PDB file of C-alpha atoms in Angstrom:
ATOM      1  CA  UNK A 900     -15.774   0.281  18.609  1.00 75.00           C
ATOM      2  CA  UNK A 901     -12.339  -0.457  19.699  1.00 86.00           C
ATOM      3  CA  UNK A 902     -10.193   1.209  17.253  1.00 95.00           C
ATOM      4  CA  UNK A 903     -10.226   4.930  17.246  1.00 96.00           C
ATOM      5  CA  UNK A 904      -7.463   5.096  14.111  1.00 98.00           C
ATOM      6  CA  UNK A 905      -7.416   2.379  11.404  1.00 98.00           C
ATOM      7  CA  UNK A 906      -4.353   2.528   9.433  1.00 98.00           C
ATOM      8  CA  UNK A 907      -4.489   1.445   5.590  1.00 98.00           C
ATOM      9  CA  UNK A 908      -2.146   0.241   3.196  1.00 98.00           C
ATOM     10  CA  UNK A 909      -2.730   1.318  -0.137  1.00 97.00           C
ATOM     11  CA  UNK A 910      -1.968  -1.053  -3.408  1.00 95.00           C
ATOM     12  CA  UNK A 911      -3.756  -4.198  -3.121  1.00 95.00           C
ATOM     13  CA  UNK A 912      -5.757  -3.002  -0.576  1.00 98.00           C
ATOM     14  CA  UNK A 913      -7.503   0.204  -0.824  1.00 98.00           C
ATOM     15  CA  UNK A 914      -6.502   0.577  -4.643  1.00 98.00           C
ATOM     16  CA  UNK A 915      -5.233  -1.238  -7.914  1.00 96.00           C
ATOM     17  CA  UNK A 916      -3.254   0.559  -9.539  1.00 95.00           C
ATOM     18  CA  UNK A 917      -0.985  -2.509 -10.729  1.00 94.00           C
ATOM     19  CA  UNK A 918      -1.303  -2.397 -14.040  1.00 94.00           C
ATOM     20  CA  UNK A 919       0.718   1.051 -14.066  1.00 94.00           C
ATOM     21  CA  UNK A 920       3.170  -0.215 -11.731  1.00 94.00           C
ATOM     22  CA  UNK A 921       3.663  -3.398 -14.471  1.00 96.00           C
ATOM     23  CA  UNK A 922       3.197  -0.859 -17.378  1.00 96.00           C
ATOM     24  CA  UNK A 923       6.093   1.479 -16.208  1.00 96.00           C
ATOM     25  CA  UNK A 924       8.502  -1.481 -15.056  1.00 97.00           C
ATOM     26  CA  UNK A 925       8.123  -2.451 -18.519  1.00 97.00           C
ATOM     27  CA  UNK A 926       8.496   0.938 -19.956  1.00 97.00           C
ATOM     28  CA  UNK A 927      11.452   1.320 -17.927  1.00 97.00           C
ATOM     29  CA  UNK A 928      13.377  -2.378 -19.020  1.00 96.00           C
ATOM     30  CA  UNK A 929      12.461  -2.087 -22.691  1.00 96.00           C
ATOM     31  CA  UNK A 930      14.754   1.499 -22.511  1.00 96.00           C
ATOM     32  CA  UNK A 931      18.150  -0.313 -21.403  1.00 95.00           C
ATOM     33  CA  UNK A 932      17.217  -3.294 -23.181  1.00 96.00           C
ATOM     34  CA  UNK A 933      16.840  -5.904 -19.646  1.00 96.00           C
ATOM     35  CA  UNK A 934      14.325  -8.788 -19.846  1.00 94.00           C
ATOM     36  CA  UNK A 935      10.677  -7.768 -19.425  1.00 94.00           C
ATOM     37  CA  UNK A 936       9.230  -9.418 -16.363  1.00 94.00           C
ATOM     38  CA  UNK A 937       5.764 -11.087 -16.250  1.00 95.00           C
ATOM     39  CA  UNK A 938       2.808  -9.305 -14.554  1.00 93.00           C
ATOM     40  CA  UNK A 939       3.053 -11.936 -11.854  1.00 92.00           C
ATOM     41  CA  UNK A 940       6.351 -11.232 -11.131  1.00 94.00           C
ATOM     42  CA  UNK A 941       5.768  -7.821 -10.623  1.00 94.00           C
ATOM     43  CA  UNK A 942       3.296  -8.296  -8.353  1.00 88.00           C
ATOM     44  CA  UNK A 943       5.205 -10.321  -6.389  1.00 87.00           C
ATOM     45  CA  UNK A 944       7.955  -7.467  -6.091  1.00 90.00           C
ATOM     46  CA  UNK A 945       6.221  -4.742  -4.903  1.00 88.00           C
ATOM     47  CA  UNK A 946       5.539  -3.761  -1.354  1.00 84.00           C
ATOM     48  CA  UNK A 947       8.804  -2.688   0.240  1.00 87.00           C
ATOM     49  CA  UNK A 948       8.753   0.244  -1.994  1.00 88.00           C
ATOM     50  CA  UNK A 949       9.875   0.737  -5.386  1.00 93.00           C
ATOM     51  CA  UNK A 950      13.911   1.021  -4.826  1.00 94.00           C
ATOM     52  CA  UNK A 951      13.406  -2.560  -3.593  1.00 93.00           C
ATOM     53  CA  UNK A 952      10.973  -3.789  -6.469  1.00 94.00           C
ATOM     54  CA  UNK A 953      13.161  -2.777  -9.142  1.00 96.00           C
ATOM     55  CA  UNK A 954      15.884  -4.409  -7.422  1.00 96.00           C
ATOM     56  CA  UNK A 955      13.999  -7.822  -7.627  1.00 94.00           C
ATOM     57  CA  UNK A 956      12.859  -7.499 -10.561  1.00 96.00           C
ATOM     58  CA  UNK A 957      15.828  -6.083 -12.664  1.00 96.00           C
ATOM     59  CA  UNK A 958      18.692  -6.443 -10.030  1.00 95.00           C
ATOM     60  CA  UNK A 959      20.518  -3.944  -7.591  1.00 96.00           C
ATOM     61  CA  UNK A 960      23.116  -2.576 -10.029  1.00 97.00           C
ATOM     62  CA  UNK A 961      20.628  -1.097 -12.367  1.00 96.00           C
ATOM     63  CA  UNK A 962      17.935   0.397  -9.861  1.00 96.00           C
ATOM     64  CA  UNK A 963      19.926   4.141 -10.525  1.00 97.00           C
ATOM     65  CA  UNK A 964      19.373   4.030 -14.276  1.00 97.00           C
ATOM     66  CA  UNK A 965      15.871   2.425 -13.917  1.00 97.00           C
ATOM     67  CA  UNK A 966      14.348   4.409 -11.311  1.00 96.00           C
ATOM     68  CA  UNK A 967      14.205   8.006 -13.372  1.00 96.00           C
ATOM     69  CA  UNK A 968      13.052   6.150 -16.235  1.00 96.00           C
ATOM     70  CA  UNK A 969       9.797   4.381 -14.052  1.00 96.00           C
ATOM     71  CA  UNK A 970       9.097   7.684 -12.432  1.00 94.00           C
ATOM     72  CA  UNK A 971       9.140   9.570 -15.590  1.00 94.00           C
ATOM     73  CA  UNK A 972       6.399   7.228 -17.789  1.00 96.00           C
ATOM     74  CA  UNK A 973       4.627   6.864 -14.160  1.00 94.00           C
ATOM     75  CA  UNK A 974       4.247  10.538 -13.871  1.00 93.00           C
ATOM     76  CA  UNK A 975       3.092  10.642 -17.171  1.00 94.00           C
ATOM     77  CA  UNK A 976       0.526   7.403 -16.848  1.00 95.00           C
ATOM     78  CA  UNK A 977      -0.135   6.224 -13.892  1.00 93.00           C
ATOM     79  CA  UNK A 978      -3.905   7.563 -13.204  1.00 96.00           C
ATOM     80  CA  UNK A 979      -5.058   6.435 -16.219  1.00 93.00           C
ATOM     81  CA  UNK A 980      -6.452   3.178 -14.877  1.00 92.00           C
ATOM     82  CA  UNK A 981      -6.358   3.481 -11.289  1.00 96.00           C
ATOM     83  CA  UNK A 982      -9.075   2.008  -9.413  1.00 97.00           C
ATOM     84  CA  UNK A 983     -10.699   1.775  -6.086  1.00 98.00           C
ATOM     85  CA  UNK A 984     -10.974  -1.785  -4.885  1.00 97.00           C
ATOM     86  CA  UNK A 985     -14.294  -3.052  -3.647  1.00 95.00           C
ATOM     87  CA  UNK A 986     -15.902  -1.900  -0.702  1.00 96.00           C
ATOM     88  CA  UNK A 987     -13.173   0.544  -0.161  1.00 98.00           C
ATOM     89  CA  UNK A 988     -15.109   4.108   0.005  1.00 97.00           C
ATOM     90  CA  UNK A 989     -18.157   2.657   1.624  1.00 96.00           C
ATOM     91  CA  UNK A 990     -15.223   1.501   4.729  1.00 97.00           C
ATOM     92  CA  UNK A 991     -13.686   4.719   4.868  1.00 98.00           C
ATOM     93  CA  UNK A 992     -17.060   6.380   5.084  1.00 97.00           C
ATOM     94  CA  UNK A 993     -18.635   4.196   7.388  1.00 96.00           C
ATOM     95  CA  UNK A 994     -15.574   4.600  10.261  1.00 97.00           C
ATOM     96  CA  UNK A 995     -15.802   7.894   9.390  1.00 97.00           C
ATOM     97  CA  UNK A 996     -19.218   8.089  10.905  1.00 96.00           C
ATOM     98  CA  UNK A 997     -18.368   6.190  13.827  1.00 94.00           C
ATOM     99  CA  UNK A 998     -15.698   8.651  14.628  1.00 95.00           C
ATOM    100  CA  UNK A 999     -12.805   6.646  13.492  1.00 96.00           C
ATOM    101  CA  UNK A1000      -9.328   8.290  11.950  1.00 97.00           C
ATOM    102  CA  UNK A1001      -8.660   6.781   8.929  1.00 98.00           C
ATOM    103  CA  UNK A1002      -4.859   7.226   7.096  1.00 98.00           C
ATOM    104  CA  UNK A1003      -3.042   5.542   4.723  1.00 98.00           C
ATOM    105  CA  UNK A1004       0.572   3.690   5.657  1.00 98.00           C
ATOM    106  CA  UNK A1005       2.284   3.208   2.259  1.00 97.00           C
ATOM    107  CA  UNK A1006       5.747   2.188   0.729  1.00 96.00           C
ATOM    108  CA  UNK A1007       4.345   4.465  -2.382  1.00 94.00           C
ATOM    109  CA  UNK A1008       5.949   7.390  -3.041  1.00 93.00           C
ATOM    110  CA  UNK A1009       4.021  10.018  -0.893  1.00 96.00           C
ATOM    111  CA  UNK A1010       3.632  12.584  -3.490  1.00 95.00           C
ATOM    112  CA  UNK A1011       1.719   9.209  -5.885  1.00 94.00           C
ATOM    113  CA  UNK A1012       0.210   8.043  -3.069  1.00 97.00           C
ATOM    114  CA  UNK A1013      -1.192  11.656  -2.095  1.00 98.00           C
ATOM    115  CA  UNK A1014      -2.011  12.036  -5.956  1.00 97.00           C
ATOM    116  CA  UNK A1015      -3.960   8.636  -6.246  1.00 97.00           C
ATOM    117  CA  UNK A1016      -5.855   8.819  -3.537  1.00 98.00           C
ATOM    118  CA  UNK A1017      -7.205  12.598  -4.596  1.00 98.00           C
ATOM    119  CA  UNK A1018      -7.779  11.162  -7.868  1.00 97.00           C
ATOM    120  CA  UNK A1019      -9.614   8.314  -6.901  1.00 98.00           C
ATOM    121  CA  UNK A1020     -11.778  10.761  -4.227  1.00 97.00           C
ATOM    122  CA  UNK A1021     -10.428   9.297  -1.425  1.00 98.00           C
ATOM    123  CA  UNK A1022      -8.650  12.402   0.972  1.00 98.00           C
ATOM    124  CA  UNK A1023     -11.695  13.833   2.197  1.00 97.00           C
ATOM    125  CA  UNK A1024     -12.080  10.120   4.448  1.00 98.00           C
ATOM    126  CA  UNK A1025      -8.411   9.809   5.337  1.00 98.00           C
ATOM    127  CA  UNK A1026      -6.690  12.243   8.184  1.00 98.00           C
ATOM    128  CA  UNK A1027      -3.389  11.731   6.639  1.00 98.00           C
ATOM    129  CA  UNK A1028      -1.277   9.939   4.026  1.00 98.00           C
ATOM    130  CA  UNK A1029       1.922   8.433   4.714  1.00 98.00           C
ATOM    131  CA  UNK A1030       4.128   7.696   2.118  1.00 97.00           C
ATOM    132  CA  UNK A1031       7.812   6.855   1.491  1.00 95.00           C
ATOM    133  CA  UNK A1032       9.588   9.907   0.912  1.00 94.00           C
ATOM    134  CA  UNK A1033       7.886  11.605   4.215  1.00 97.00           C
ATOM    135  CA  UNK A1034      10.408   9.906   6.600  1.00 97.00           C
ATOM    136  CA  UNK A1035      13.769   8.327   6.051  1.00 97.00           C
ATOM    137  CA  UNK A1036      11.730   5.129   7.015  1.00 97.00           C
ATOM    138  CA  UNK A1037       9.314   2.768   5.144  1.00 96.00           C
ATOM    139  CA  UNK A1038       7.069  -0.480   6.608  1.00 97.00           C
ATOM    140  CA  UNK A1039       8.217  -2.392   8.501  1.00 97.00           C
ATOM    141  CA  UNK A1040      10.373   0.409  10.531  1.00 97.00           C
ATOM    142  CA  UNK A1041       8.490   1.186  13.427  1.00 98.00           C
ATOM    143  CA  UNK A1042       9.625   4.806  13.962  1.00 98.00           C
ATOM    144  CA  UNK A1043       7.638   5.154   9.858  1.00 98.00           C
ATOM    145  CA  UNK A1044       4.737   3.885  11.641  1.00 98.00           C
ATOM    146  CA  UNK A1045       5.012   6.271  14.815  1.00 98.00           C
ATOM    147  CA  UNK A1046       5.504   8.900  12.995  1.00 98.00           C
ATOM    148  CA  UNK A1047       1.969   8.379  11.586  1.00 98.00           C
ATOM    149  CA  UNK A1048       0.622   7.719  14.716  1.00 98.00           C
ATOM    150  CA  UNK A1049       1.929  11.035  16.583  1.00 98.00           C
ATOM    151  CA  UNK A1050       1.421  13.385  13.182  1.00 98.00           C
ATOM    152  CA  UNK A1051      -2.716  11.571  13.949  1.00 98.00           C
ATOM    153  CA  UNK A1052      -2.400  12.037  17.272  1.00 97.00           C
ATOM    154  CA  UNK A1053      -3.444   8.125  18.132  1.00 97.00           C
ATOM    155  CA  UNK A1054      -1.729   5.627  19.884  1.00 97.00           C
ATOM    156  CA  UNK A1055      -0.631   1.514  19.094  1.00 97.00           C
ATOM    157  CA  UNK A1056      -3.118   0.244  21.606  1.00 96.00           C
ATOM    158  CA  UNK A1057      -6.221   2.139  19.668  1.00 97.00           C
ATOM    159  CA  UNK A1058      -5.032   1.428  15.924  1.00 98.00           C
ATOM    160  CA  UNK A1059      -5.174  -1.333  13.746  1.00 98.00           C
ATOM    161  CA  UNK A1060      -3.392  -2.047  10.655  1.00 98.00           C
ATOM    162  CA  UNK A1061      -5.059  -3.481   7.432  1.00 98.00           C
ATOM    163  CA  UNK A1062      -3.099  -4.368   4.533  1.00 98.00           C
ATOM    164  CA  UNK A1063      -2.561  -7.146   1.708  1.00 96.00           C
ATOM    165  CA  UNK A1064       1.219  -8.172   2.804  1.00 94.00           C
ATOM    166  CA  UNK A1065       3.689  -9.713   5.170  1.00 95.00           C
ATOM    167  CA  UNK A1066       4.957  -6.122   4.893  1.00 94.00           C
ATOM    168  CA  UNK A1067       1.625  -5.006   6.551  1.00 97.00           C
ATOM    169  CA  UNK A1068       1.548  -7.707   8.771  1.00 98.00           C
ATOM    170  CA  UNK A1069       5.515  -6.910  10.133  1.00 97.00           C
ATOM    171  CA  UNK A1070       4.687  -2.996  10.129  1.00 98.00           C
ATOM    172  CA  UNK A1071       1.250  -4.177  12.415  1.00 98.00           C
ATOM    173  CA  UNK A1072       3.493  -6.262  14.565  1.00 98.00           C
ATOM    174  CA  UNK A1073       6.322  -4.005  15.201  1.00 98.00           C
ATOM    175  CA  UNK A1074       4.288  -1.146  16.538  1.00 98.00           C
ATOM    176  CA  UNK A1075       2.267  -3.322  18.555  1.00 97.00           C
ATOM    177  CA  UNK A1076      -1.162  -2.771  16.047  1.00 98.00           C
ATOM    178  CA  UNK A1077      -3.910  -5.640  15.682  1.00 97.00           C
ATOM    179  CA  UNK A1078      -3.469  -6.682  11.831  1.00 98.00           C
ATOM    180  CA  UNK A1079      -6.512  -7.397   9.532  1.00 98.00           C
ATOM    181  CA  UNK A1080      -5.156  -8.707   6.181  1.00 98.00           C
ATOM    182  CA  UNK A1081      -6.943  -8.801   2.629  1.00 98.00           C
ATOM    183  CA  UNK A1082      -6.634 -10.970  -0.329  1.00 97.00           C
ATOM    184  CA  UNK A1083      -6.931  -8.496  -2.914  1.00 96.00           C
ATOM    185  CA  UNK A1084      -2.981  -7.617  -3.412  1.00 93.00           C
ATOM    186  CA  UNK A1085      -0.111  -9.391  -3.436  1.00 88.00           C
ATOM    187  CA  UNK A1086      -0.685 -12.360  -1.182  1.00 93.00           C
ATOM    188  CA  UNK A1087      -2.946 -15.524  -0.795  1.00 94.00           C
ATOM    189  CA  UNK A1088      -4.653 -16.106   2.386  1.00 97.00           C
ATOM    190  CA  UNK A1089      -2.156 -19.083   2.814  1.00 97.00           C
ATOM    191  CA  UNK A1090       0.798 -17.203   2.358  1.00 95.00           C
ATOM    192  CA  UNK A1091      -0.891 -13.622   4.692  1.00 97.00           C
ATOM    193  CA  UNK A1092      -1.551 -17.110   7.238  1.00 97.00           C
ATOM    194  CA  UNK A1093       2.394 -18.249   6.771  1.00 96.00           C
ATOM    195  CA  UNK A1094       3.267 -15.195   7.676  1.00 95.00           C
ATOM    196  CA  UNK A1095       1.232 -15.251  10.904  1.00 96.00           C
ATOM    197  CA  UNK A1096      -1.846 -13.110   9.999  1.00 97.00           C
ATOM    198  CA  UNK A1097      -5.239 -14.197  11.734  1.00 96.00           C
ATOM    199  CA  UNK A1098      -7.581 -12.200  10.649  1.00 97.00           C
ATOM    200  CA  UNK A1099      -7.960 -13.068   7.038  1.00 98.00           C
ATOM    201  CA  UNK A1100     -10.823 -11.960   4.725  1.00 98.00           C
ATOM    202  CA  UNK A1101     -11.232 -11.800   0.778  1.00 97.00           C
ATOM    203  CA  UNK A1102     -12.129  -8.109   0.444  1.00 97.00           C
ATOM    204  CA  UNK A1103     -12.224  -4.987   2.104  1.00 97.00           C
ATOM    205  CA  UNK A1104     -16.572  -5.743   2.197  1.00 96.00           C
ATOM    206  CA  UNK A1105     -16.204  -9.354   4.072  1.00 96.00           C
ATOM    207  CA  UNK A1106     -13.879  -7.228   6.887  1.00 96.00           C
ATOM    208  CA  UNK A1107     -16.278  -4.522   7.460  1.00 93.00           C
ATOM    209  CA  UNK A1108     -18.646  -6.358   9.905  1.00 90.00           C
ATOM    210  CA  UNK A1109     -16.007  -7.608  11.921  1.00 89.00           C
ATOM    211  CA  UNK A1110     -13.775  -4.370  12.404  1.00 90.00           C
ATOM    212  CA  UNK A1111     -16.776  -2.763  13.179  1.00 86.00           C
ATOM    213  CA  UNK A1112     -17.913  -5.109  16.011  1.00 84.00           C
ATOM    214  CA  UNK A1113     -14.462  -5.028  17.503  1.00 76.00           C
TER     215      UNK A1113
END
């Protein structure tokens, strides 16, 4: 096989754990009062971490007074319906076997994104998780994305990226990583293809075949 590290993202692609992230926007708007926002919409925000989707959603000027009150109903909630997404274990496991260093690349808070992924029995596949919070740098920075790479001790040219976002797809191309996207997050296959992604598949199952035969 080609790839000697595959790099994950984590919500939308190796997990759902949306329905906290809506549940705790909402927790945190209906405390100062702001308009709710629909599921959709905050679906649509995340991915560039959560500084930036509470900005979208609620506006820059009140992501100070919203962020402790998300954190503190998320700490509180969040693993009560967390799920793996299809296919996702059987992956890890199977590049596992084949030798292949599996980590996660997230805009999640590292210390949720570590807690998830014990939670959902996950760390025993992965040689790391990267999270915001472990650098001063989040997806698409490059240097967040070489500092996973050197902490794994893999290089660009033997690493592939696979993710549900433009955000994955940027991170992919700014390091110089193949990118393999999935439709079970954020974005469509039209809108993963807008954004210049190839390698396109509906879940983390339908990819499987092909990132092993590469």
């Amino acid at each position: 096989m080609r790839y000697r590290t595959v790099l994950f993202d984590l919500d939308g692609t190796l997990i759902d754990q949306f329905n906290a992230i809506y549940r705790c926007h909402i927790y945190a708007m209906r405390k100062l009062g702001l308009p709710e926002p629909t599921f959709a919409q905050v679906r649509n925000a995340v991915g560039g971490g959560l500084d930036t989707a509470i900005a979208r959603l609620a506006g820059q000027e009140h992501v100070a007074a919203l962020l402790p009150l998300f954190t503190e109903h998320w700490d509180a909630t969040n693993l009560q319906d967390a799920k793996l997404l299809p296919g996702a274990t059987e992956l890890l496991v199977v590049l596992n076997s084949a030798g292949v260093r599996c980590a996660v690349l997230t805009n999640k808070r590292a210390s949720a994104a570590r807690q998830v992924c014990a939670h959902l029995h996950l760390t025993s596949t992965l040689a790391g998780v990267f999270g915001a919070q472990d650098t001063p740098w989040i997806k698409p920075d490059p240097r967040f994305t070489q500092h996973a790479l050197t902490t794994l001790g893999s290089d660009a040219i033997s690493t592939c990226l696979v993710g549900d976002s433009p955000y994955d797809l940027a991170a992919a191309k700014n390091s110089g990583l193949d990118f393999f996207g999935v439709t079970t997050g954020t974005h469509t296959a039209d809108e993963l293809r807008a954004a210049g992604a190839i390698n396109i598949y509906p879940d983390l199952t339908a990819l499987t075949g092909d990132l092993l035969a590469t």
